[in-house]
């Protein structure tokens, strides 16, 4: 027997790491020349869906990759990340900073959660706030498809949220890597486009 569709009021657009430090030209990655056209295109593509979901009483949730400051404000940076991204420095992805925030085009977020690893459910309050808000369905977007997005989609799946991956609402630094990650997520998530999700909202 088919289940009744989950209403917009119990649906969240989960924006993974669409932060100034990752995407804005003045952010940490932009200053280091670390960008990709597919990533830069995401905010404008996702804005109509975010606006439509808000209008229907749905939720905007955002995850915020965080470099937790220690003594003197020096951030704790995992060794693998330090090797991959040696340009990261004090002040980047710092809680409460401009770089840490959701991009203006997509703000405000109803539920914002700091994260320190790929999976936004790991060592965070994400599941708790989603349950408190009565959210049962997640439309997942953001960066990068093969990293935070993939890990978070799998985390949502094992927690029995209904998960839809927005195929053109996420991106990676390589189109081939993005496509492979999407294929790998089909067993644990529905896959649609931003336009498809908009049409489903009516």
PDB file of N, CA, C and O in Angstrom, residues 62-132:
ATOM      1  N   UNK A  62      20.246  24.292   7.275  1.00  0.00           N
ATOM      2  CA  UNK A  62      21.577  24.448   6.690  1.00  0.00           C
ATOM      3  C   UNK A  62      22.618  23.837   7.600  1.00  0.00           C
ATOM      4  O   UNK A  62      22.539  23.950   8.823  1.00  0.00           O
ATOM      5  N   UNK A  63      23.599  23.177   6.977  1.00  0.00           N
ATOM      6  CA  UNK A  63      24.742  22.671   7.725  1.00  0.00           C
ATOM      7  C   UNK A  63      25.925  23.585   7.438  1.00  0.00           C
ATOM      8  O   UNK A  63      26.074  24.119   6.333  1.00  0.00           O
ATOM      9  N   UNK A  64      26.751  23.767   8.457  1.00  0.00           N
ATOM     10  CA  UNK A  64      27.848  24.732   8.375  1.00  0.00           C
ATOM     11  C   UNK A  64      29.138  24.052   8.802  1.00  0.00           C
ATOM     12  O   UNK A  64      29.363  23.816   9.996  1.00  0.00           O
ATOM     13  N   UNK A  65      29.976  23.724   7.808  1.00  0.00           N
ATOM     14  CA  UNK A  65      31.280  23.171   8.143  1.00  0.00           C
ATOM     15  C   UNK A  65      32.001  24.168   9.035  1.00  0.00           C
ATOM     16  O   UNK A  65      31.997  25.375   8.789  1.00  0.00           O
ATOM     17  N   UNK A  66      32.645  23.653  10.089  1.00  0.00           N
ATOM     18  CA  UNK A  66      33.204  24.497  11.128  1.00  0.00           C
ATOM     19  C   UNK A  66      34.630  24.077  11.458  1.00  0.00           C
ATOM     20  O   UNK A  66      34.904  22.890  11.644  1.00  0.00           O
ATOM     21  N   UNK A  67      35.520  25.057  11.503  1.00  0.00           N
ATOM     22  CA  UNK A  67      36.851  24.846  12.057  1.00  0.00           C
ATOM     23  C   UNK A  67      36.823  25.417  13.469  1.00  0.00           C
ATOM     24  O   UNK A  67      36.836  26.640  13.660  1.00  0.00           O
ATOM     25  N   UNK A  68      36.723  24.530  14.442  1.00  0.00           N
ATOM     26  CA  UNK A  68      36.549  24.946  15.832  1.00  0.00           C
ATOM     27  C   UNK A  68      37.831  25.615  16.320  1.00  0.00           C
ATOM     28  O   UNK A  68      38.913  25.039  16.226  1.00  0.00           O
ATOM     29  N   UNK A  69      37.721  26.846  16.832  1.00  0.00           N
ATOM     30  CA  UNK A  69      38.919  27.521  17.321  1.00  0.00           C
ATOM     31  C   UNK A  69      39.355  26.993  18.681  1.00  0.00           C
ATOM     32  O   UNK A  69      38.527  26.719  19.549  1.00  0.00           O
ATOM     33  N   UNK A  70      40.657  26.840  18.825  1.00  0.00           N
ATOM     34  CA  UNK A  70      41.227  26.443  20.099  1.00  0.00           C
ATOM     35  C   UNK A  70      41.938  27.619  20.741  1.00  0.00           C
ATOM     36  O   UNK A  70      41.545  28.781  20.588  1.00  0.00           O
ATOM     37  N   UNK A  71      43.016  27.341  21.440  1.00  0.00           N
ATOM     38  CA  UNK A  71      43.771  28.386  22.147  1.00  0.00           C
ATOM     39  C   UNK A  71      44.253  29.455  21.176  1.00  0.00           C
ATOM     40  O   UNK A  71      44.791  29.149  20.115  1.00  0.00           O
ATOM     41  N   UNK A  72      43.989  30.714  21.540  1.00  0.00           N
ATOM     42  CA  UNK A  72      44.413  31.817  20.696  1.00  0.00           C
ATOM     43  C   UNK A  72      43.636  31.923  19.393  1.00  0.00           C
ATOM     44  O   UNK A  72      44.022  32.662  18.487  1.00  0.00           O
ATOM     45  N   UNK A  73      42.548  31.166  19.291  1.00  0.00           N
ATOM     46  CA  UNK A  73      41.747  31.194  18.075  1.00  0.00           C
ATOM     47  C   UNK A  73      42.278  30.327  16.958  1.00  0.00           C
ATOM     48  O   UNK A  73      41.684  30.272  15.877  1.00  0.00           O
ATOM     49  N   UNK A  74      43.385  29.630  17.185  1.00  0.00           N
ATOM     50  CA  UNK A  74      43.930  28.750  16.145  1.00  0.00           C
ATOM     51  C   UNK A  74      42.982  27.552  15.960  1.00  0.00           C
ATOM     52  O   UNK A  74      42.630  26.881  16.927  1.00  0.00           O
ATOM     53  N   UNK A  75      42.578  27.271  14.715  1.00  0.00           N
ATOM     54  CA  UNK A  75      41.585  26.222  14.505  1.00  0.00           C
ATOM     55  C   UNK A  75      42.172  24.816  14.590  1.00  0.00           C
ATOM     56  O   UNK A  75      43.332  24.592  14.242  1.00  0.00           O
ATOM     57  N   UNK A  76      41.343  23.898  15.068  1.00  0.00           N
ATOM     58  CA  UNK A  76      41.678  22.476  14.993  1.00  0.00           C
ATOM     59  C   UNK A  76      41.375  22.014  13.569  1.00  0.00           C
ATOM     60  O   UNK A  76      40.226  22.050  13.135  1.00  0.00           O
ATOM     61  N   UNK A  77      42.394  21.586  12.840  1.00  0.00           N
ATOM     62  CA  UNK A  77      42.222  21.153  11.450  1.00  0.00           C
ATOM     63  C   UNK A  77      42.715  19.713  11.333  1.00  0.00           C
ATOM     64  O   UNK A  77      43.877  19.430  11.669  1.00  0.00           O
ATOM     65  N   UNK A  78      41.845  18.830  10.869  1.00  0.00           N
ATOM     66  CA  UNK A  78      42.229  17.432  10.686  1.00  0.00           C
ATOM     67  C   UNK A  78      43.417  17.348   9.733  1.00  0.00           C
ATOM     68  O   UNK A  78      43.521  18.133   8.774  1.00  0.00           O
ATOM     69  N   UNK A  79      44.303  16.401   9.967  1.00  0.00           N
ATOM     70  CA  UNK A  79      45.532  16.329   9.178  1.00  0.00           C
ATOM     71  C   UNK A  79      45.250  16.110   7.693  1.00  0.00           C
ATOM     72  O   UNK A  79      45.915  16.711   6.834  1.00  0.00           O
ATOM     73  N   UNK A  80      44.245  15.264   7.372  1.00  0.00           N
ATOM     74  CA  UNK A  80      43.954  15.026   5.949  1.00  0.00           C
ATOM     75  C   UNK A  80      43.468  16.314   5.289  1.00  0.00           C
ATOM     76  O   UNK A  80      43.787  16.596   4.131  1.00  0.00           O
ATOM     77  N   UNK A  81      42.710  17.139   6.033  1.00  0.00           N
ATOM     78  CA  UNK A  81      42.226  18.400   5.477  1.00  0.00           C
ATOM     79  C   UNK A  81      43.375  19.400   5.344  1.00  0.00           C
ATOM     80  O   UNK A  81      43.458  20.132   4.347  1.00  0.00           O
ATOM     81  N   UNK A  82      44.258  19.417   6.299  1.00  0.00           N
ATOM     82  CA  UNK A  82      45.406  20.321   6.226  1.00  0.00           C
ATOM     83  C   UNK A  82      46.260  20.017   4.988  1.00  0.00           C
ATOM     84  O   UNK A  82      46.772  20.922   4.333  1.00  0.00           O
ATOM     85  N   UNK A  83      46.393  18.731   4.663  1.00  0.00           N
ATOM     86  CA  UNK A  83      47.191  18.348   3.492  1.00  0.00           C
ATOM     87  C   UNK A  83      46.472  18.707   2.192  1.00  0.00           C
ATOM     88  O   UNK A  83      47.098  19.150   1.229  1.00  0.00           O
ATOM     89  N   UNK A  84      45.140  18.501   2.173  1.00  0.00           N
ATOM     90  CA  UNK A  84      44.373  18.806   0.960  1.00  0.00           C
ATOM     91  C   UNK A  84      44.195  20.302   0.746  1.00  0.00           C
ATOM     92  O   UNK A  84      44.191  20.783  -0.383  1.00  0.00           O
ATOM     93  N   UNK A  85      44.013  21.039   1.838  1.00  0.00           N
ATOM     94  CA  UNK A  85      43.692  22.469   1.764  1.00  0.00           C
ATOM     95  C   UNK A  85      44.641  23.270   2.665  1.00  0.00           C
ATOM     96  O   UNK A  85      44.244  23.804   3.690  1.00  0.00           O
ATOM     97  N   UNK A  86      45.915  23.347   2.274  1.00  0.00           N
ATOM     98  CA  UNK A  86      46.909  23.997   3.134  1.00  0.00           C
ATOM     99  C   UNK A  86      46.669  25.499   3.316  1.00  0.00           C
ATOM    100  O   UNK A  86      47.274  26.114   4.196  1.00  0.00           O
ATOM    101  N   UNK A  87      45.780  26.087   2.514  1.00  0.00           N
ATOM    102  CA  UNK A  87      45.514  27.521   2.618  1.00  0.00           C
ATOM    103  C   UNK A  87      44.598  27.870   3.793  1.00  0.00           C
ATOM    104  O   UNK A  87      44.472  29.051   4.139  1.00  0.00           O
ATOM    105  N   UNK A  88      43.961  26.893   4.412  1.00  0.00           N
ATOM    106  CA  UNK A  88      43.053  27.206   5.513  1.00  0.00           C
ATOM    107  C   UNK A  88      43.819  27.783   6.695  1.00  0.00           C
ATOM    108  O   UNK A  88      44.884  27.284   7.057  1.00  0.00           O
ATOM    109  N   UNK A  89      43.253  28.817   7.301  1.00  0.00           N
ATOM    110  CA  UNK A  89      43.982  29.524   8.352  1.00  0.00           C
ATOM    111  C   UNK A  89      43.030  30.001   9.440  1.00  0.00           C
ATOM    112  O   UNK A  89      41.807  29.838   9.339  1.00  0.00           O
ATOM    113  N   UNK A  90      43.611  30.608  10.453  1.00  0.00           N
ATOM    114  CA  UNK A  90      42.857  31.169  11.569  1.00  0.00           C
ATOM    115  C   UNK A  90      41.779  32.115  11.056  1.00  0.00           C
ATOM    116  O   UNK A  90      42.046  32.968  10.209  1.00  0.00           O
ATOM    117  N   UNK A  91      40.565  31.931  11.546  1.00  0.00           N
ATOM    118  CA  UNK A  91      39.437  32.769  11.134  1.00  0.00           C
ATOM    119  C   UNK A  91      38.568  32.148  10.065  1.00  0.00           C
ATOM    120  O   UNK A  91      37.399  32.525   9.919  1.00  0.00           O
ATOM    121  N   UNK A  92      39.104  31.197   9.290  1.00  0.00           N
ATOM    122  CA  UNK A  92      38.293  30.528   8.262  1.00  0.00           C
ATOM    123  C   UNK A  92      37.298  29.574   8.920  1.00  0.00           C
ATOM    124  O   UNK A  92      37.654  28.838   9.844  1.00  0.00           O
ATOM    125  N   UNK A  93      36.072  29.607   8.431  1.00  0.00           N
ATOM    126  CA  UNK A  93      35.004  28.715   8.913  1.00  0.00           C
ATOM    127  C   UNK A  93      34.831  28.804  10.434  1.00  0.00           C
ATOM    128  O   UNK A  93      34.458  27.842  11.086  1.00  0.00           O
ATOM    129  N   UNK A  94      35.103  29.984  10.988  1.00  0.00           N
ATOM    130  CA  UNK A  94      34.981  30.171  12.438  1.00  0.00           C
ATOM    131  C   UNK A  94      33.525  30.411  12.806  1.00  0.00           C
ATOM    132  O   UNK A  94      32.827  31.173  12.120  1.00  0.00           O
ATOM    133  N   UNK A  95      33.032  29.783  13.872  1.00  0.00           N
ATOM    134  CA  UNK A  95      31.636  29.963  14.277  1.00  0.00           C
ATOM    135  C   UNK A  95      31.284  31.443  14.439  1.00  0.00           C
ATOM    136  O   UNK A  95      32.036  32.211  15.044  1.00  0.00           O
ATOM    137  N   UNK A  96      30.156  31.838  13.847  1.00  0.00           N
ATOM    138  CA  UNK A  96      29.689  33.206  13.971  1.00  0.00           C
ATOM    139  C   UNK A  96      30.302  34.193  12.994  1.00  0.00           C
ATOM    140  O   UNK A  96      29.896  35.356  12.941  1.00  0.00           O
ATOM    141  N   UNK A  97      31.262  33.736  12.191  1.00  0.00           N
ATOM    142  CA  UNK A  97      31.925  34.639  11.246  1.00  0.00           C
ATOM    143  C   UNK A  97      31.125  34.751   9.949  1.00  0.00           C
ATOM    144  O   UNK A  97      30.254  33.923   9.654  1.00  0.00           O
ATOM    145  N   UNK A  98      31.466  35.771   9.151  1.00  0.00           N
ATOM    146  CA  UNK A  98      30.828  35.921   7.836  1.00  0.00           C
ATOM    147  C   UNK A  98      31.100  34.697   6.964  1.00  0.00           C
ATOM    148  O   UNK A  98      30.202  34.201   6.279  1.00  0.00           O
ATOM    149  N   UNK A  99      32.318  34.202   6.974  1.00  0.00           N
ATOM    150  CA  UNK A  99      32.664  33.060   6.137  1.00  0.00           C
ATOM    151  C   UNK A  99      31.907  31.800   6.499  1.00  0.00           C
ATOM    152  O   UNK A  99      31.624  30.963   5.641  1.00  0.00           O
ATOM    153  N   UNK A 100      31.559  31.657   7.756  1.00  0.00           N
ATOM    154  CA  UNK A 100      30.856  30.477   8.257  1.00  0.00           C
ATOM    155  C   UNK A 100      29.387  30.481   7.870  1.00  0.00           C
ATOM    156  O   UNK A 100      28.732  29.435   7.844  1.00  0.00           O
ATOM    157  N   UNK A 101      28.850  31.664   7.536  1.00  0.00           N
ATOM    158  CA  UNK A 101      27.411  31.834   7.339  1.00  0.00           C
ATOM    159  C   UNK A 101      26.930  31.284   5.999  1.00  0.00           C
ATOM    160  O   UNK A 101      27.690  31.166   5.033  1.00  0.00           O
ATOM    161  N   UNK A 102      25.624  30.999   5.959  1.00  0.00           N
ATOM    162  CA  UNK A 102      24.948  30.632   4.719  1.00  0.00           C
ATOM    163  C   UNK A 102      24.990  31.814   3.760  1.00  0.00           C
ATOM    164  O   UNK A 102      24.844  32.972   4.162  1.00  0.00           O
ATOM    165  N   UNK A 103      25.175  31.530   2.472  1.00  0.00           N
ATOM    166  CA  UNK A 103      25.176  32.574   1.455  1.00  0.00           C
ATOM    167  C   UNK A 103      23.899  33.413   1.526  1.00  0.00           C
ATOM    168  O   UNK A 103      22.809  32.887   1.734  1.00  0.00           O
ATOM    169  N   UNK A 104      24.056  34.715   1.320  1.00  0.00           N
ATOM    170  CA  UNK A 104      22.916  35.627   1.421  1.00  0.00           C
ATOM    171  C   UNK A 104      21.767  35.236   0.502  1.00  0.00           C
ATOM    172  O   UNK A 104      20.595  35.407   0.852  1.00  0.00           O
ATOM    173  N   UNK A 105      22.080  34.735  -0.694  1.00  0.00           N
ATOM    174  CA  UNK A 105      21.032  34.385  -1.665  1.00  0.00           C
ATOM    175  C   UNK A 105      20.069  33.329  -1.126  1.00  0.00           C
ATOM    176  O   UNK A 105      18.919  33.258  -1.569  1.00  0.00           O
ATOM    177  N   UNK A 106      20.527  32.518  -0.198  1.00  0.00           N
ATOM    178  CA  UNK A 106      19.706  31.412   0.306  1.00  0.00           C
ATOM    179  C   UNK A 106      19.220  31.634   1.735  1.00  0.00           C
ATOM    180  O   UNK A 106      18.374  30.898   2.219  1.00  0.00           O
ATOM    181  N   UNK A 107      19.773  32.629   2.399  1.00  0.00           N
ATOM    182  CA  UNK A 107      19.387  32.917   3.780  1.00  0.00           C
ATOM    183  C   UNK A 107      17.975  33.530   3.808  1.00  0.00           C
ATOM    184  O   UNK A 107      17.505  34.063   2.806  1.00  0.00           O
ATOM    185  N   UNK A 108      17.296  33.438   4.953  1.00  0.00           N
ATOM    186  CA  UNK A 108      17.758  32.835   6.200  1.00  0.00           C
ATOM    187  C   UNK A 108      17.440  31.350   6.269  1.00  0.00           C
ATOM    188  O   UNK A 108      16.550  30.851   5.577  1.00  0.00           O
ATOM    189  N   UNK A 109      18.153  30.684   7.131  1.00  0.00           N
ATOM    190  CA  UNK A 109      17.888  29.280   7.427  1.00  0.00           C
ATOM    191  C   UNK A 109      17.046  29.207   8.699  1.00  0.00           C
ATOM    192  O   UNK A 109      17.264  29.969   9.637  1.00  0.00           O
ATOM    193  N   UNK A 110      16.075  28.295   8.709  1.00  0.00           N
ATOM    194  CA  UNK A 110      15.265  28.087   9.920  1.00  0.00           C
ATOM    195  C   UNK A 110      16.035  27.289  10.961  1.00  0.00           C
ATOM    196  O   UNK A 110      15.865  27.509  12.164  1.00  0.00           O
ATOM    197  N   UNK A 111      16.842  26.355  10.494  1.00  0.00           N
ATOM    198  CA  UNK A 111      17.586  25.462  11.375  1.00  0.00           C
ATOM    199  C   UNK A 111      19.025  25.415  10.876  1.00  0.00           C
ATOM    200  O   UNK A 111      19.289  24.898   9.792  1.00  0.00           O
ATOM    201  N   UNK A 112      19.946  25.950  11.642  1.00  0.00           N
ATOM    202  CA  UNK A 112      21.359  25.973  11.248  1.00  0.00           C
ATOM    203  C   UNK A 112      22.159  25.119  12.223  1.00  0.00           C
ATOM    204  O   UNK A 112      22.016  25.262  13.438  1.00  0.00           O
ATOM    205  N   UNK A 113      22.979  24.232  11.679  1.00  0.00           N
ATOM    206  CA  UNK A 113      23.708  23.277  12.512  1.00  0.00           C
ATOM    207  C   UNK A 113      25.185  23.275  12.122  1.00  0.00           C
ATOM    208  O   UNK A 113      25.527  23.095  10.950  1.00  0.00           O
ATOM    209  N   UNK A 114      26.048  23.484  13.112  1.00  0.00           N
ATOM    210  CA  UNK A 114      27.488  23.352  12.882  1.00  0.00           C
ATOM    211  C   UNK A 114      27.851  21.875  12.724  1.00  0.00           C
ATOM    212  O   UNK A 114      27.266  21.017  13.384  1.00  0.00           O
ATOM    213  N   UNK A 115      28.817  21.606  11.851  1.00  0.00           N
ATOM    214  CA  UNK A 115      29.313  20.244  11.683  1.00  0.00           C
ATOM    215  C   UNK A 115      30.826  20.269  11.582  1.00  0.00           C
ATOM    216  O   UNK A 115      31.408  21.281  11.162  1.00  0.00           O
ATOM    217  N   UNK A 116      31.449  19.166  11.970  1.00  0.00           N
ATOM    218  CA  UNK A 116      32.911  19.107  11.962  1.00  0.00           C
ATOM    219  C   UNK A 116      33.454  17.987  11.090  1.00  0.00           C
ATOM    220  O   UNK A 116      34.666  17.849  10.928  1.00  0.00           O
ATOM    221  N   UNK A 117      32.555  17.179  10.515  1.00  0.00           N
ATOM    222  CA  UNK A 117      32.966  16.092   9.632  1.00  0.00           C
ATOM    223  C   UNK A 117      32.110  16.093   8.378  1.00  0.00           C
ATOM    224  O   UNK A 117      31.321  17.010   8.143  1.00  0.00           O
ATOM    225  N   UNK A 118      32.258  15.065   7.578  1.00  0.00           N
ATOM    226  CA  UNK A 118      31.472  14.980   6.340  1.00  0.00           C
ATOM    227  C   UNK A 118      29.986  14.805   6.628  1.00  0.00           C
ATOM    228  O   UNK A 118      29.145  15.494   6.062  1.00  0.00           O
ATOM    229  N   UNK A 119      29.641  13.846   7.478  1.00  0.00           N
ATOM    230  CA  UNK A 119      28.243  13.533   7.776  1.00  0.00           C
ATOM    231  C   UNK A 119      27.698  14.567   8.749  1.00  0.00           C
ATOM    232  O   UNK A 119      28.163  14.684   9.884  1.00  0.00           O
ATOM    233  N   UNK A 120      26.674  15.311   8.327  1.00  0.00           N
ATOM    234  CA  UNK A 120      26.124  16.376   9.169  1.00  0.00           C
ATOM    235  C   UNK A 120      25.383  15.840  10.387  1.00  0.00           C
ATOM    236  O   UNK A 120      25.020  16.616  11.269  1.00  0.00           O
ATOM    237  N   UNK A 121      25.157  14.531  10.456  1.00  0.00           N
ATOM    238  CA  UNK A 121      24.517  13.946  11.636  1.00  0.00           C
ATOM    239  C   UNK A 121      25.540  13.539  12.701  1.00  0.00           C
ATOM    240  O   UNK A 121      25.171  13.310  13.847  1.00  0.00           O
ATOM    241  N   UNK A 122      26.808  13.450  12.303  1.00  0.00           N
ATOM    242  CA  UNK A 122      27.832  12.945  13.224  1.00  0.00           C
ATOM    243  C   UNK A 122      28.256  14.030  14.216  1.00  0.00           C
ATOM    244  O   UNK A 122      28.705  15.102  13.823  1.00  0.00           O
ATOM    245  N   UNK A 123      28.075  13.748  15.495  1.00  0.00           N
ATOM    246  CA  UNK A 123      28.475  14.678  16.562  1.00  0.00           C
ATOM    247  C   UNK A 123      27.802  16.048  16.438  1.00  0.00           C
ATOM    248  O   UNK A 123      28.406  17.073  16.774  1.00  0.00           O
ATOM    249  N   UNK A 124      26.551  16.073  15.959  1.00  0.00           N
ATOM    250  CA  UNK A 124      25.806  17.336  15.854  1.00  0.00           C
ATOM    251  C   UNK A 124      24.399  17.138  16.409  1.00  0.00           C
ATOM    252  O   UNK A 124      23.982  16.027  16.716  1.00  0.00           O
ATOM    253  N   UNK A 125      23.661  18.237  16.461  1.00  0.00           N
ATOM    254  CA  UNK A 125      22.270  18.184  16.930  1.00  0.00           C
ATOM    255  C   UNK A 125      21.283  18.112  15.767  1.00  0.00           C
ATOM    256  O   UNK A 125      20.076  18.337  15.949  1.00  0.00           O
ATOM    257  N   UNK A 126      21.750  17.809  14.552  1.00  0.00           N
ATOM    258  CA  UNK A 126      20.883  17.860  13.374  1.00  0.00           C
ATOM    259  C   UNK A 126      19.650  16.976  13.525  1.00  0.00           C
ATOM    260  O   UNK A 126      18.523  17.429  13.293  1.00  0.00           O
ATOM    261  N   UNK A 127      19.843  15.714  13.885  1.00  0.00           N
ATOM    262  CA  UNK A 127      18.675  14.834  14.006  1.00  0.00           C
ATOM    263  C   UNK A 127      17.702  15.379  15.043  1.00  0.00           C
ATOM    264  O   UNK A 127      16.483  15.366  14.837  1.00  0.00           O
ATOM    265  N   UNK A 128      18.211  15.861  16.159  1.00  0.00           N
ATOM    266  CA  UNK A 128      17.361  16.367  17.239  1.00  0.00           C
ATOM    267  C   UNK A 128      16.485  17.518  16.754  1.00  0.00           C
ATOM    268  O   UNK A 128      15.276  17.533  16.986  1.00  0.00           O
ATOM    269  N   UNK A 129      17.095  18.515  16.048  1.00  0.00           N
ATOM    270  CA  UNK A 129      16.282  19.660  15.624  1.00  0.00           C
ATOM    271  C   UNK A 129      15.293  19.269  14.531  1.00  0.00           C
ATOM    272  O   UNK A 129      14.164  19.779  14.504  1.00  0.00           O
ATOM    273  N   UNK A 130      15.678  18.357  13.640  1.00  0.00           N
ATOM    274  CA  UNK A 130      14.738  17.912  12.610  1.00  0.00           C
ATOM    275  C   UNK A 130      13.528  17.225  13.243  1.00  0.00           C
ATOM    276  O   UNK A 130      12.378  17.470  12.846  1.00  0.00           O
ATOM    277  N   UNK A 131      13.773  16.362  14.218  1.00  0.00           N
ATOM    278  CA  UNK A 131      12.658  15.673  14.891  1.00  0.00           C
ATOM    279  C   UNK A 131      11.788  16.679  15.646  1.00  0.00           C
ATOM    280  O   UNK A 131      10.561  16.595  15.622  1.00  0.00           O
ATOM    281  N   UNK A 132      12.416  17.626  16.350  1.00  0.00           N
ATOM    282  CA  UNK A 132      11.657  18.633  17.090  1.00  0.00           C
ATOM    283  C   UNK A 132      10.767  19.458  16.162  1.00  0.00           C
ATOM    284  O   UNK A 132       9.667  19.874  16.530  1.00  0.00           O
TER     285      UNK A 132
END
